Short mmCIF file of C-alpha atoms in Angstrom, two decimals:
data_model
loop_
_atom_site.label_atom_id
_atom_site.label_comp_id
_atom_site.label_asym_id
_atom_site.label_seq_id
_atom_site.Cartn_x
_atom_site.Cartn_y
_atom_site.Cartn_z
CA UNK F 1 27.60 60.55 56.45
CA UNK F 2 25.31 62.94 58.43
CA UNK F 3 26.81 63.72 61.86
CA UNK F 4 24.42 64.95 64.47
CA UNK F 5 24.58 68.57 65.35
CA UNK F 6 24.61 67.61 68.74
CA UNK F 7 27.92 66.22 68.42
CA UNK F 8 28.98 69.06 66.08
CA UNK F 9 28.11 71.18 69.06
CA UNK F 10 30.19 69.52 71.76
CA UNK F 11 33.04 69.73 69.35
CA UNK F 12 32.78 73.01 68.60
CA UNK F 13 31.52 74.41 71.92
CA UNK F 14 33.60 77.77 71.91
CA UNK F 15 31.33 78.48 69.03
CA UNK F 16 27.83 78.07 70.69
CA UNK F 17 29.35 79.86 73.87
CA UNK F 18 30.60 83.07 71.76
CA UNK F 19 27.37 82.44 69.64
CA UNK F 20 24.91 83.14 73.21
CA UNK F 21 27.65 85.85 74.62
CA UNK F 22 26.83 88.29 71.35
CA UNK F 23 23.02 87.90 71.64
CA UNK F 24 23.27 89.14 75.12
CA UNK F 25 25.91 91.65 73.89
CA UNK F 26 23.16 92.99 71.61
CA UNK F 27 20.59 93.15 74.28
CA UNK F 28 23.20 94.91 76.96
CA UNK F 29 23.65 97.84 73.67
CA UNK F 30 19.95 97.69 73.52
CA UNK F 31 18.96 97.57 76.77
CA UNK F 32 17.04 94.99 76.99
CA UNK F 33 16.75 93.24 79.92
CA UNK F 34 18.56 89.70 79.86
CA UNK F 35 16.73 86.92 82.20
CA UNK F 36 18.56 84.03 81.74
CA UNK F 37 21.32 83.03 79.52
CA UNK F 38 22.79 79.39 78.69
CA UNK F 39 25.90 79.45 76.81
CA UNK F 40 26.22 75.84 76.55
CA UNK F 41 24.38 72.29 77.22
CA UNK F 42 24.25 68.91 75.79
CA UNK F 43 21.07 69.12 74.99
CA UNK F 44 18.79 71.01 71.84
CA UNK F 45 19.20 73.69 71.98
CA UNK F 46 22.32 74.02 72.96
CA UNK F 47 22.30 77.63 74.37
CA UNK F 48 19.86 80.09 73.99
CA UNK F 49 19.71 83.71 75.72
CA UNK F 50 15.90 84.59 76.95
CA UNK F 51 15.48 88.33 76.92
CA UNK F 52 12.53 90.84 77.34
CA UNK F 53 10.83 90.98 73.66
CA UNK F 54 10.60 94.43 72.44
CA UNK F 55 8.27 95.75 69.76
CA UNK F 56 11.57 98.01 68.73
CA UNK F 57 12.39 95.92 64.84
CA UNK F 58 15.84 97.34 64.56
CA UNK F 59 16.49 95.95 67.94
CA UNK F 60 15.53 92.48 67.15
CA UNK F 61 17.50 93.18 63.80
CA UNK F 62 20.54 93.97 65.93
CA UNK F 63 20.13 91.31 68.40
CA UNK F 64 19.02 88.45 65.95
CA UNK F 65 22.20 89.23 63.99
CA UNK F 66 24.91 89.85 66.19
CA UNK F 67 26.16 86.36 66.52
CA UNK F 68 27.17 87.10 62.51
CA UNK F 69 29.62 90.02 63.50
CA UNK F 70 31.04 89.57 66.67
CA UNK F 71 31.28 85.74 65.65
CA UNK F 72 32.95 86.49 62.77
CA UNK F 73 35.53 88.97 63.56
CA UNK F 74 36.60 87.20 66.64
CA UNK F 75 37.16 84.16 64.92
CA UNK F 76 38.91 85.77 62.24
CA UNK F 77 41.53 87.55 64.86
CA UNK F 78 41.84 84.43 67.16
CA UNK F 79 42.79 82.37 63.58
CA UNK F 80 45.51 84.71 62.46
CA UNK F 81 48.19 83.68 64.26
CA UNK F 82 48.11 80.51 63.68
CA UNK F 83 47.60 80.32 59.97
CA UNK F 84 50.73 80.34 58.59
CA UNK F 85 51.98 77.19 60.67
CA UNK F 86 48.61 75.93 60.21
CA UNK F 87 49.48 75.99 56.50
CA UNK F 88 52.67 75.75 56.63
CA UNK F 89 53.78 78.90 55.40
CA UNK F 90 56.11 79.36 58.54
CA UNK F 91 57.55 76.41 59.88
CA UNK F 92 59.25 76.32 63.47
CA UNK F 93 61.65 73.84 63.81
CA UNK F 94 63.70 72.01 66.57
CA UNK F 95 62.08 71.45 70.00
CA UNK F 96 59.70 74.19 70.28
CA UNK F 97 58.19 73.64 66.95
CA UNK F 98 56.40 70.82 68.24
CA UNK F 99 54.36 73.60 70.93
CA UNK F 100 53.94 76.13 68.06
CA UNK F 101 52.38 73.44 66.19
CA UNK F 102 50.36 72.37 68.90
CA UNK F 103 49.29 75.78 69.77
CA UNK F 104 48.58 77.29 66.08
CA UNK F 105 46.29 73.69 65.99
CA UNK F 106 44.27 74.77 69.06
CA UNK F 107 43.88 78.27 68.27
CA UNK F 108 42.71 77.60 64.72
CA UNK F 109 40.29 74.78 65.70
CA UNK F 110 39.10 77.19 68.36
CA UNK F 111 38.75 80.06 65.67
CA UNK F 112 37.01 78.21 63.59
CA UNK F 113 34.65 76.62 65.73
CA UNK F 114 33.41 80.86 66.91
CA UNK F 115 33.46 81.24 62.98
CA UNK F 116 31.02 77.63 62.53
CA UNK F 117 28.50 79.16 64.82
CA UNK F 118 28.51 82.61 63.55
CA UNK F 119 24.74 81.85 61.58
CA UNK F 120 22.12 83.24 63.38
CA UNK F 121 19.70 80.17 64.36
CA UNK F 122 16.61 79.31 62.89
CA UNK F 123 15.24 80.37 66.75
CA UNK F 124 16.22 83.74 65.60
CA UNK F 125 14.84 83.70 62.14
CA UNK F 126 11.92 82.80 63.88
CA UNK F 127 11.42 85.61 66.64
CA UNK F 128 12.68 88.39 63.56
CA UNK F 129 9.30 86.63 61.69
CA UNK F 130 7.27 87.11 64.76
CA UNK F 131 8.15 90.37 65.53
CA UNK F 132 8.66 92.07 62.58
CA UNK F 133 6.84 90.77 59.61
CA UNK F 134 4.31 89.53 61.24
CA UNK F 135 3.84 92.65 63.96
CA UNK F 136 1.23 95.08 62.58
CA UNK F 137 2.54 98.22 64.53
CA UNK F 138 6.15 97.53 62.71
CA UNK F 139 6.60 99.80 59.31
CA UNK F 140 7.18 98.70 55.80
CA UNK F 141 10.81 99.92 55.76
CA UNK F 142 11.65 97.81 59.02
CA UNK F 143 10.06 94.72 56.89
CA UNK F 144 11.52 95.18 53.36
CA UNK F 145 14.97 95.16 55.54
CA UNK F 146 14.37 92.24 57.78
CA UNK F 147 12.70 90.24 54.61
CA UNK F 148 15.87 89.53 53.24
CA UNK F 149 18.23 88.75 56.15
CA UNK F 150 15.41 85.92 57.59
CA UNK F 151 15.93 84.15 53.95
CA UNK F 152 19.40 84.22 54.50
CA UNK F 153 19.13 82.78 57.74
CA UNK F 154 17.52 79.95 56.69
CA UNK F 155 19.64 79.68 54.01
CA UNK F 156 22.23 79.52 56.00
CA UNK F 157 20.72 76.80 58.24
CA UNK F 158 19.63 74.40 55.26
CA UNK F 159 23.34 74.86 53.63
CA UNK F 160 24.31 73.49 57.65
CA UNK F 161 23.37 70.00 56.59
CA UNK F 162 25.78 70.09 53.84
CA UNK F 163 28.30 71.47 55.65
CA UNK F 164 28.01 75.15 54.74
CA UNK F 165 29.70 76.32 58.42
CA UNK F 166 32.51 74.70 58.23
CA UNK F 167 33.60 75.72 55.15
CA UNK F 168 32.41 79.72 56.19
CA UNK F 169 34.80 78.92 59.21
CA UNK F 170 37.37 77.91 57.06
CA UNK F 171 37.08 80.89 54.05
CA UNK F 172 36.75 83.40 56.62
CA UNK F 173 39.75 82.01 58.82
CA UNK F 174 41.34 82.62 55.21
CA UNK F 175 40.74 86.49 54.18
CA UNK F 176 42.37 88.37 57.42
CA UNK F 177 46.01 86.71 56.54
CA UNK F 178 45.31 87.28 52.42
CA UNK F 179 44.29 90.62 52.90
CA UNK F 180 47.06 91.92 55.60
CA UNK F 181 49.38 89.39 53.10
CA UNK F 182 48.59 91.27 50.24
CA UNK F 183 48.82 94.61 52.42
CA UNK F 184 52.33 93.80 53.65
CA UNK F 185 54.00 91.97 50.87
#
């Protein structure tokens, strides 16, 4: 059953919005000048930051790929407290176990949807193409590093079709509690 990413957008808004807010993160440490930023609409594509293009490759590195990070660790942190009731590991009983369930639900659907959208689009694999490996004044270093990281981002956009997000979203919501777990106990 293919579901449309429109729809897997609207679910997972907190995602796309988290997704915009570290692209214009990146461009406030760079200092690039941020026009106009939409961190969320019904409509493809469903948020986008427009920014002053800079000839600077490290800088469209930084910005292309800071969704990754900041998506990542925030939806790692915000997903720790609730997986152990999410799993079961630590069950709350009696009346207020109901609003710990509730509330380790929310906060792990809301973790994971940051995590989903943690990918950098194919909009960004596209502008790191266009002004790095195909920009004359950029160096060789600057493309032998970029190469790789556009492949992955279209990786990483093909293995969305089969799902590939959500299952990152879910892994990653995994290795903060196994590694403080195995840290602690």
């Amino acid at each position: 059953m293919i579901i449309p990413g429109i729809l897997i957008s609207i679910v997972t808004f907190p995602g796309v919005a988290v997704h915009e807010l570290a692209h214009q993160i990146c461009c406030r440490i760079c200092r690039m000048p941020v026009y106009e930023v939409k961190y969320f609409q019904v409509k493809n594509p469903c948020g986008y930051v427009l920014h002053e293009v800079t000839s600077n490759p490290w800088k469209n590195l930084m910005t292309s790929l800071g969704p990754f990070f900041v998506n990542t660790i925030l939806g790692m942190l915000i997903t720790l407290p609730a997986y152990a009731n999410v799993f079961d590991y630590n069950y709350v009983g009696g009346t207020l176990g109901f609003y710990v369930t509730i509330s380790s639900w929310l906060l792990y659907w809301l973790g994971v949807s940051i995590l989903m959208h943690a990918f950098p689009s194919t909009g960004d694999a596209k502008a790191l193409v266009k002004s790095v490996l195909k920009n004359k004044e950029v160096g060789l270093l600057a493309k032998i590093v970029t190469a790789p990281f556009i492949g992955l981002i279209y990786l990483g956009a093909f293995g969305s079709m089969i799902w590939l997000d959500l299952v990152y979203g879910i892994c990653m919501s995994m290795v903060l509690p196994k590694i403080l777990g195995s840290l602690l106990f």
